XYZ file of C-alpha atoms in Angstrom:
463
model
C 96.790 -111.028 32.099
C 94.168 -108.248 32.780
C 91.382 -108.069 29.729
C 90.975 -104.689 28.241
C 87.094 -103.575 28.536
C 85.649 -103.911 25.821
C 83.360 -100.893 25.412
C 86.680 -98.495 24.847
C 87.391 -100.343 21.703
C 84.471 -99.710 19.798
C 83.974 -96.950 17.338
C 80.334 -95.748 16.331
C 79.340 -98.634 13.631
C 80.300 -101.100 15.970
C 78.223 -99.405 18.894
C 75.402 -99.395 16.153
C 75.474 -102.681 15.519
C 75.950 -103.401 19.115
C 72.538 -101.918 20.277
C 70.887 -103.431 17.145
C 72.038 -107.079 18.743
C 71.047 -106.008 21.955
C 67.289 -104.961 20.891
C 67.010 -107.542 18.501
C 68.326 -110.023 21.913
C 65.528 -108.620 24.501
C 62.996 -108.752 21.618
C 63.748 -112.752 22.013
C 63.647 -112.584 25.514
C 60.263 -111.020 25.977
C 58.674 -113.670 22.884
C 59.930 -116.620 24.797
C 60.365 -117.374 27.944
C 59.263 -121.012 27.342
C 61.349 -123.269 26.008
C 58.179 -124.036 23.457
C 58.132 -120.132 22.962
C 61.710 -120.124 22.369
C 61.706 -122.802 19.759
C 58.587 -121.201 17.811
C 60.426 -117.516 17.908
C 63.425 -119.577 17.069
C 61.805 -121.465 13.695
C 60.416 -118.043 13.275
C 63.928 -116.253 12.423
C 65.312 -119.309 10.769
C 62.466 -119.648 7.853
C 62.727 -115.560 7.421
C 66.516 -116.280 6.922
C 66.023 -118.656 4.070
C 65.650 -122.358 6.523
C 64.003 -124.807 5.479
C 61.996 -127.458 7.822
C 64.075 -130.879 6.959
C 60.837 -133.297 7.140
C 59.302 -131.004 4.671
C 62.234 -131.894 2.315
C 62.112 -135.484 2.969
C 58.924 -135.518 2.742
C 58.877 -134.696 -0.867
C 61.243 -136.672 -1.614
C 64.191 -133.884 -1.928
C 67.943 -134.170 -1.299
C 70.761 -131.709 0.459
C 72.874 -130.497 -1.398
C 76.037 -127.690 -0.162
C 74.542 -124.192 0.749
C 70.918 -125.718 1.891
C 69.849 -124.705 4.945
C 67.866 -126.811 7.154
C 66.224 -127.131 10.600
C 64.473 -129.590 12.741
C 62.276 -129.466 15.385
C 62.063 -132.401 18.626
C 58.595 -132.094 20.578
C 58.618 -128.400 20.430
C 61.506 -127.841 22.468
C 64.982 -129.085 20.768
C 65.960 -127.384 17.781
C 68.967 -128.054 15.368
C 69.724 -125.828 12.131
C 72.579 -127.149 9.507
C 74.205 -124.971 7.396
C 75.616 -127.367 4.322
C 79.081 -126.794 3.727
C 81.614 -127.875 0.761
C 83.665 -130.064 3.191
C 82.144 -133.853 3.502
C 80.038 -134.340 6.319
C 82.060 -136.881 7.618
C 84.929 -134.787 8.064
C 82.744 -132.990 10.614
C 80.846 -129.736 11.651
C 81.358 -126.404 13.371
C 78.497 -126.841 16.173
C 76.955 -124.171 18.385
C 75.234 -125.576 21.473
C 73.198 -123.843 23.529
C 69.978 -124.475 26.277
C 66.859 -122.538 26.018
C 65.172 -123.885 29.151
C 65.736 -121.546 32.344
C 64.761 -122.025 36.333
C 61.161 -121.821 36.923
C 58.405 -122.581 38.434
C 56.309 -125.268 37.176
C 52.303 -126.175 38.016
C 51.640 -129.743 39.596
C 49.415 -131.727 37.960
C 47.006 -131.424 40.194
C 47.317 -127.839 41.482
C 44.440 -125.994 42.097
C 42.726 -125.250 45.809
C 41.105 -122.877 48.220
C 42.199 -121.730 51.841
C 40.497 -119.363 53.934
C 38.760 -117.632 50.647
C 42.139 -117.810 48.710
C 42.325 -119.861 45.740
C 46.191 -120.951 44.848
C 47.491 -123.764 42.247
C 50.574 -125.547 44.010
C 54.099 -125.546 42.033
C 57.739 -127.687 41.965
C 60.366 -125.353 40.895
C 62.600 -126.431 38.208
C 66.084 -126.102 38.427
C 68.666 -124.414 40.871
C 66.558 -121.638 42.322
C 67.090 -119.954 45.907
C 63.410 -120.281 46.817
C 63.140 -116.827 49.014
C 64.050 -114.984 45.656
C 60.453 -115.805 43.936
C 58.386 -114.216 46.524
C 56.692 -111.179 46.197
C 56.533 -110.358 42.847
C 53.991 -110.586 40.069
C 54.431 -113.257 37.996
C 52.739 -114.805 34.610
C 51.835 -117.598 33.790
C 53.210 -119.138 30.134
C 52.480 -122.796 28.547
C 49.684 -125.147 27.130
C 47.068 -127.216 28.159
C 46.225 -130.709 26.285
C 42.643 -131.863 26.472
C 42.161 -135.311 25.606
C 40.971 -134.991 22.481
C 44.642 -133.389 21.531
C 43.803 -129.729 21.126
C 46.039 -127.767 22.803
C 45.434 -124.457 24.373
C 47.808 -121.988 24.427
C 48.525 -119.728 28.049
C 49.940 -116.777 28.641
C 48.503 -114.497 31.428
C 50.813 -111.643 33.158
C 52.628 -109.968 30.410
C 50.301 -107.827 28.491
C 49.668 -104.412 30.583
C 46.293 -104.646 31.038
C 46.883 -108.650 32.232
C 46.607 -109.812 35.551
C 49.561 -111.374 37.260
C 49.541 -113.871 40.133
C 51.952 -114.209 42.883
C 53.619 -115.444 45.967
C 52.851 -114.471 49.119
C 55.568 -113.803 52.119
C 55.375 -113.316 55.723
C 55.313 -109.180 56.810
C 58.210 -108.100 58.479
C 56.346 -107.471 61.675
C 55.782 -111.047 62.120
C 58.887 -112.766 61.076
C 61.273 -113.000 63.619
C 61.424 -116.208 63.309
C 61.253 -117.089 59.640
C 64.046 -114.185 59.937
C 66.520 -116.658 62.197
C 65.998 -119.550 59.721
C 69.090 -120.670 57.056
C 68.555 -118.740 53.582
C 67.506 -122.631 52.446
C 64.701 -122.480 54.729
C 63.060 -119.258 54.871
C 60.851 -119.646 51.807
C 60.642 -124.178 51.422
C 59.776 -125.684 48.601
C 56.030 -126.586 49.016
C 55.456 -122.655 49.766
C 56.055 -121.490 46.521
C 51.860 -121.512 45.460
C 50.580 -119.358 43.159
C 47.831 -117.061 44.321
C 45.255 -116.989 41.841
C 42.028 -115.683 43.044
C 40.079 -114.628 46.127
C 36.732 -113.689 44.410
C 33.776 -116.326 45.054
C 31.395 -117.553 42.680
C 27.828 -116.152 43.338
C 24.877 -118.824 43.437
C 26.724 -122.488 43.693
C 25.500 -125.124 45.169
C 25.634 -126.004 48.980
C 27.943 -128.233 48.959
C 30.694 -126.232 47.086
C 29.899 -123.624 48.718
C 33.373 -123.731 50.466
C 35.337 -123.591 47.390
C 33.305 -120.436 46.040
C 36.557 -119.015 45.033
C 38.044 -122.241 42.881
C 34.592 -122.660 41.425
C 35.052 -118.916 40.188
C 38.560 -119.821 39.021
C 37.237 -122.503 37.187
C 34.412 -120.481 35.650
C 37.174 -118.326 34.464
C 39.292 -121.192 33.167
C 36.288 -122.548 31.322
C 35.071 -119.398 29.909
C 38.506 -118.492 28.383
C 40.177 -121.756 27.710
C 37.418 -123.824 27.428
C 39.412 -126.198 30.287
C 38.226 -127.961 33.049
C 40.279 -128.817 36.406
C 40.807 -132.240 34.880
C 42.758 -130.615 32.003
C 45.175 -129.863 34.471
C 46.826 -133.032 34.326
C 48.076 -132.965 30.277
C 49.530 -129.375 30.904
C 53.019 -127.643 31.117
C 52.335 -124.779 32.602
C 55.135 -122.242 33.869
C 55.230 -119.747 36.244
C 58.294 -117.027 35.203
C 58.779 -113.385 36.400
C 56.416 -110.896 34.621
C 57.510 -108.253 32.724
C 59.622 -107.261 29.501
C 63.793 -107.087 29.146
C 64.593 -104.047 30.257
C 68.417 -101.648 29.572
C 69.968 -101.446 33.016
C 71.783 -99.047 34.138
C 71.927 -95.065 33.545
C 74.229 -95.608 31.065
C 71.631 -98.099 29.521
C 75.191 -100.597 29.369
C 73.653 -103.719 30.786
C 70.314 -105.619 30.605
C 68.035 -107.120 33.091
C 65.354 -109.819 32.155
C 64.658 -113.622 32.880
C 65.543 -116.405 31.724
C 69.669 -114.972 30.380
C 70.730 -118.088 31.459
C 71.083 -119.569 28.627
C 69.111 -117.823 26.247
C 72.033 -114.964 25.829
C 73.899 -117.987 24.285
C 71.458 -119.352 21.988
C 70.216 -116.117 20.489
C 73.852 -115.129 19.942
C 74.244 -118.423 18.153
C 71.051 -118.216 16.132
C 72.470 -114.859 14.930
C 76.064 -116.026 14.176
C 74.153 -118.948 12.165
C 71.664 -117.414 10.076
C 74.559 -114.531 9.137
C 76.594 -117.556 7.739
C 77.239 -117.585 4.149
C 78.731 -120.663 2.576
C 80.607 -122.063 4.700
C 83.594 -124.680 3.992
C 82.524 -126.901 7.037
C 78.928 -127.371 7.684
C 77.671 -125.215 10.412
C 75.251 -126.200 12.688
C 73.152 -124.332 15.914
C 72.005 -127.009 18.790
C 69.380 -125.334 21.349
C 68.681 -127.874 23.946
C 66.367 -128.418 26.598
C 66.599 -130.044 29.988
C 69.787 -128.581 30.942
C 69.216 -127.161 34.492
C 68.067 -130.308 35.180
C 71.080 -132.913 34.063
C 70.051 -132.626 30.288
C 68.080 -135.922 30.664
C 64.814 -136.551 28.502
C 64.229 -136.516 25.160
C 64.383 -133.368 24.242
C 67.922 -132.553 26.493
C 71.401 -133.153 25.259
C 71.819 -136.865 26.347
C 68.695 -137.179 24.181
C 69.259 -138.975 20.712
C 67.636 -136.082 18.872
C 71.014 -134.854 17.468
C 72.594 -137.893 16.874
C 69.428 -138.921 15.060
C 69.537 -135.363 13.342
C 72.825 -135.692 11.404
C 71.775 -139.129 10.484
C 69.064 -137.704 8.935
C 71.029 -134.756 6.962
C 73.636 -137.660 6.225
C 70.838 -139.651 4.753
C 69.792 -137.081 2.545
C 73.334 -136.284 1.189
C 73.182 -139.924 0.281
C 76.287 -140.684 2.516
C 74.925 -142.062 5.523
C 76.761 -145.372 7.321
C 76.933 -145.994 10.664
C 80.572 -145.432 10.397
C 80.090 -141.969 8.367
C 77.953 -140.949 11.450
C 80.433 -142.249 13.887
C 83.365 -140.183 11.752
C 81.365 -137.000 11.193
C 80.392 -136.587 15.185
C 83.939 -137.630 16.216
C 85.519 -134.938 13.772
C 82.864 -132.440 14.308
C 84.451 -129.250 16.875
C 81.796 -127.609 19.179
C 81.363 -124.566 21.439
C 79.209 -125.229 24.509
C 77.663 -122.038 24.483
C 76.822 -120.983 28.256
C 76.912 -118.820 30.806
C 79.936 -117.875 33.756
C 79.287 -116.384 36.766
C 79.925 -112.898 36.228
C 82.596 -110.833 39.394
C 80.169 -109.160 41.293
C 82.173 -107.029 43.791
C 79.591 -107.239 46.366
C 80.185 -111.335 46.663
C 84.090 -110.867 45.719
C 84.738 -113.398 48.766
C 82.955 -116.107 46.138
C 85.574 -115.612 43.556
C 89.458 -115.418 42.544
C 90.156 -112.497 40.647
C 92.960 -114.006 38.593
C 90.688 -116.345 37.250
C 86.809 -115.289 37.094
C 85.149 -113.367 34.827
C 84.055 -109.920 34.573
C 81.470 -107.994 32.631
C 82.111 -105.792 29.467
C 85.126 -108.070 28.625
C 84.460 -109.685 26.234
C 82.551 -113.852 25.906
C 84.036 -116.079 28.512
C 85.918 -119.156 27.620
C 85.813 -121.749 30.926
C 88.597 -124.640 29.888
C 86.373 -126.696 32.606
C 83.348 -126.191 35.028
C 82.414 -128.917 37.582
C 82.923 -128.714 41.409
C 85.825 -129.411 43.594
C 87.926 -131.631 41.915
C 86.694 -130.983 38.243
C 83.880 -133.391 38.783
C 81.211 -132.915 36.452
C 83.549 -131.417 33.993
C 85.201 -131.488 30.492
C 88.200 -129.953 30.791
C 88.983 -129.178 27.430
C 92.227 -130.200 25.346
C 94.972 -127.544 25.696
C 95.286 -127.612 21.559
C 91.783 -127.347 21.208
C 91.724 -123.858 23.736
C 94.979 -122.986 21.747
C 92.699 -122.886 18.331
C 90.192 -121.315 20.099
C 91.834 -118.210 21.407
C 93.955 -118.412 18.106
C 90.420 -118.141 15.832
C 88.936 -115.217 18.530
C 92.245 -113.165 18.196
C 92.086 -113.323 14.598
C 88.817 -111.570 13.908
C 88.968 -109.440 16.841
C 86.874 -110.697 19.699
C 87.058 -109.631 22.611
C 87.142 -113.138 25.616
C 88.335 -113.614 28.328
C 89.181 -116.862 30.504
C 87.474 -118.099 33.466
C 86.817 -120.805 36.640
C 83.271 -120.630 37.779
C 84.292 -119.093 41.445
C 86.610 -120.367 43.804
C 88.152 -123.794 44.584
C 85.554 -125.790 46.674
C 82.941 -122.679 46.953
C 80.113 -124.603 44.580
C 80.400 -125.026 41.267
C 78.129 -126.054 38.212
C 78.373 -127.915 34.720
C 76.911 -127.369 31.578
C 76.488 -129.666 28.276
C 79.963 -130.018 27.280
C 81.024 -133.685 28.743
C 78.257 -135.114 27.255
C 79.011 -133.753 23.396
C 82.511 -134.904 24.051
C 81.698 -138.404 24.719
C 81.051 -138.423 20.749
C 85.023 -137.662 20.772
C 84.755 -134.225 19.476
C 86.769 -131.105 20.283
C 84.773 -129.406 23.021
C 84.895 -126.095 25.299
C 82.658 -123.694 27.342
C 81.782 -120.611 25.685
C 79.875 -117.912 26.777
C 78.223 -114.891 28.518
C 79.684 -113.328 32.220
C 76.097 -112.886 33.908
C 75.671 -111.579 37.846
C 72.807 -112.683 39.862
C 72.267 -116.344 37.858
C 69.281 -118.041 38.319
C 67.546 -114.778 39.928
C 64.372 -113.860 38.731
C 66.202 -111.210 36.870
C 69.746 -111.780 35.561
C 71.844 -109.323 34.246
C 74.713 -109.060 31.719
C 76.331 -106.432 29.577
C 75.704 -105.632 25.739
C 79.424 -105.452 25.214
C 79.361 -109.259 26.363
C 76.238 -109.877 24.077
C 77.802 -108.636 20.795
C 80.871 -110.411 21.738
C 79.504 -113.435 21.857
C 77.657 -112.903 18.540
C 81.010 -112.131 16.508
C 82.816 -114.961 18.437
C 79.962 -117.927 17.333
C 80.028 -116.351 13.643
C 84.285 -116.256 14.301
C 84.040 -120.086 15.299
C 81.281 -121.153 12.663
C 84.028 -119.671 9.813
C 87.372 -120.881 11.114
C 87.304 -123.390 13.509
């Protein structure tokens, strides 16, 4: 059952429209590359599209009523939107859920020394990474720090052109015969990946910090611009993520490369199906997560209360919240786990089965299961439920495809969807073919992208 690609079906509108998603996509990239950023760009889009913050409502003592449109925001990094449909809320919702937090590198708490007249601040990468892949390229530096007094200062150092960017050093080629011999796992380890920073010393300090000349100039700096101290250090989230814009790949200009695709091709392609909605029957709602590379834990990931506590709210407001009405509308509610597959990439074909993988320009991606080996990990979706599915995509003419996540017993991965389904609801993977995920820079094609945007708005109507 060979997939058609999808770029011969399109006539000129649609290839219009389909480079209007794609710059309006690496527009989102470029403003966040934080989940924080994300969220803010995110609230951004949704208040220009007629959204309303829900505490705001509350606050003034307001009710929902069908056709309101409402968002709400968890610690700067969750975000939910509900569209209010004519159906009852307990007979449940048409969700989008997607991640907006991407591998990384993230600054210890306390990060910052000198070595040999090279200042550095020490990192823990977040998420699956393959550690020799962040070396030797110029990085920025994104995220806040908290002073005690609860200000927060806003960073973001690398992107701008006349910014400077920091980096990781590697060993030269003339000297690595042995790093050369080592396991891919080992070349570049974990406690290696430090951020050089400065090698400048600070004229006229004292004697005895005279040895850390080049911190104390760091510092200056830090103090100077940010009005931070070392100390300060310890209330931050600071991220350290490729530098550089979204950029069209390929001389065809077919693809794009950028950070951060995993997952934030799903969740702008949600936000756009949502905000396009117009009355729907069922209410519509777009989840953007955090957490997810790491096991979705905390508050602000998908095994979080924040949604739970989110429809309660929205229930509440409708006057028909119960325990039981919550219970009812999550059970009946059907969702699309909006993620990533690995993309074939012909150079790696020994990684995947070609029956059953997926391949770029065909269309979104629908994975009936992820998980490794045996399914662990996974949610395996209902065969009626990928039935509707397929039956709702073929209907308004979107291109998808179907896919396993590489061959038997070669890795494997899992995404959000087993935890949404322990609600009882109707749940299946959904999303964009990528090649190189979790590089630095990921790619995936603009056929894929506008795909996915007329299969969420497909789902959001019909499912």
């Amino acid at each position: 059952m060979e997939r058609r690609n999808a770029w011969l079906s399109y006539n000129e509108e649609q290839e219009r429209e389909l480079e209007d998603v794609a710059s309006r996509y690496r527009h989102f990239l470029d403003a966040g590359k934080t989940e924080r950023e994300c969220v803010t760009e995110i609230v951004r889009e949704a208040e220009a599209a007629g959204y309303e913050e829900l505490e705001a409502k509350l606050s003034r003592g307001e009710t929902l009523e069908v056709g309101d449109k409402v968002y709400t925001v968890g610690m700067k990094k969750i975000v939910s939107l509900f569209h209010i449909g004519e159906d009852r809320l307990e007979e449940g919702m048409n969700i989008l859920c997607a991640h907006i937090d991407s591998p990384r590198l993230d600054i210890k708490q306390n990060p910052l020394y000198e070595d040999t007249d090279l200042a550095y601040l020490d990192t823990h990468y977040y998420g699956g990474v393959k550690k020799y892949q962040w070396v030797a390229l110029p990085l920025a530096m994104h995220g806040v720090l908290v002073k005690k007094d609860g200000s927060v200062v806003e960073v973001n150092i690398g992107e701008d052109e006349d910014d400077p960017v920091v980096y990781i050093t590697d060993l030269l080629i003339h000297l690595s015969g042995r790093q050369m011999e080592k396991k891919a796992s080992e070349v570049i380890e974990g406690e290696n990946l430090d951020i050089l920073i400065g090698s400048r010393p600070l004229k006229d300090v004292p004697d005895e910090k005279k040895k850390e000349a080049v911190k104390e100039n760091v510092l200056k700096i830090l103090q100077d611009k940010y009005g931070v101290g070392e100390e300060d250090f310890l209330s931050a989230e600071l991220e350290i993520v490729p530098a550089g814009k979204a950029r069209e790949c390929g001389l065809d200009r077919s693809m794009i490369a950028a950070y951060g695709q995993d997952d934030r091709v799903c969740a702008y392609t949600s936000l756009l199906a949502m905000l396009e909605m117009e009355a729907p029957k069922r209410t519509s709602c777009c989840l953007l997560v955090d957490k997810e590379e790491i096991g979705s834990v905390g508050a602000t990931g998908m095994q979080s209360r924040f949604f739970e506590n989110s429809v309660a709210e929205v229930m509440e407001a409708m006057g028909s919240y119960s325990e039981l009405s919550l219970r009812r509308a999550l059970r009946n509610s059907r969702m699309l786990s909006s993620d990533v597959s690995a993309g074939y990439d012909p150079a790696f074909a020994e990684a995947f089965e070609k029956k059953n993988t997926a391949y770029l320009g065909r269309g979104i991606v629908l994975n009936k299961f992820t998980g490794a080996r045996g399914k662990s990990g996974s949610n395996d979706a209902n065969a009626e439920y990928v039935a509707k599915v397929r039956r709702i995509f073929d209907d308004h003419e979107v291109a998808f495809q179907t896919a396993e996540l590489g061959k038997v017993d070669f890795g494997g991965g899992g995404t959000i969807a087993y935890i949404a389904a322990l609600y009882g609801m109707e749940v299946i993977d959904s999303g964009v073919a990528v090649l190189s995920m979790h590089a630095p820079w990921e790619v995936t094609s603009k056929a894929d992208v506008y795909e996915a945007k007329k299969a969420y708005k497909a789902f959001l109507l019909d499912a």
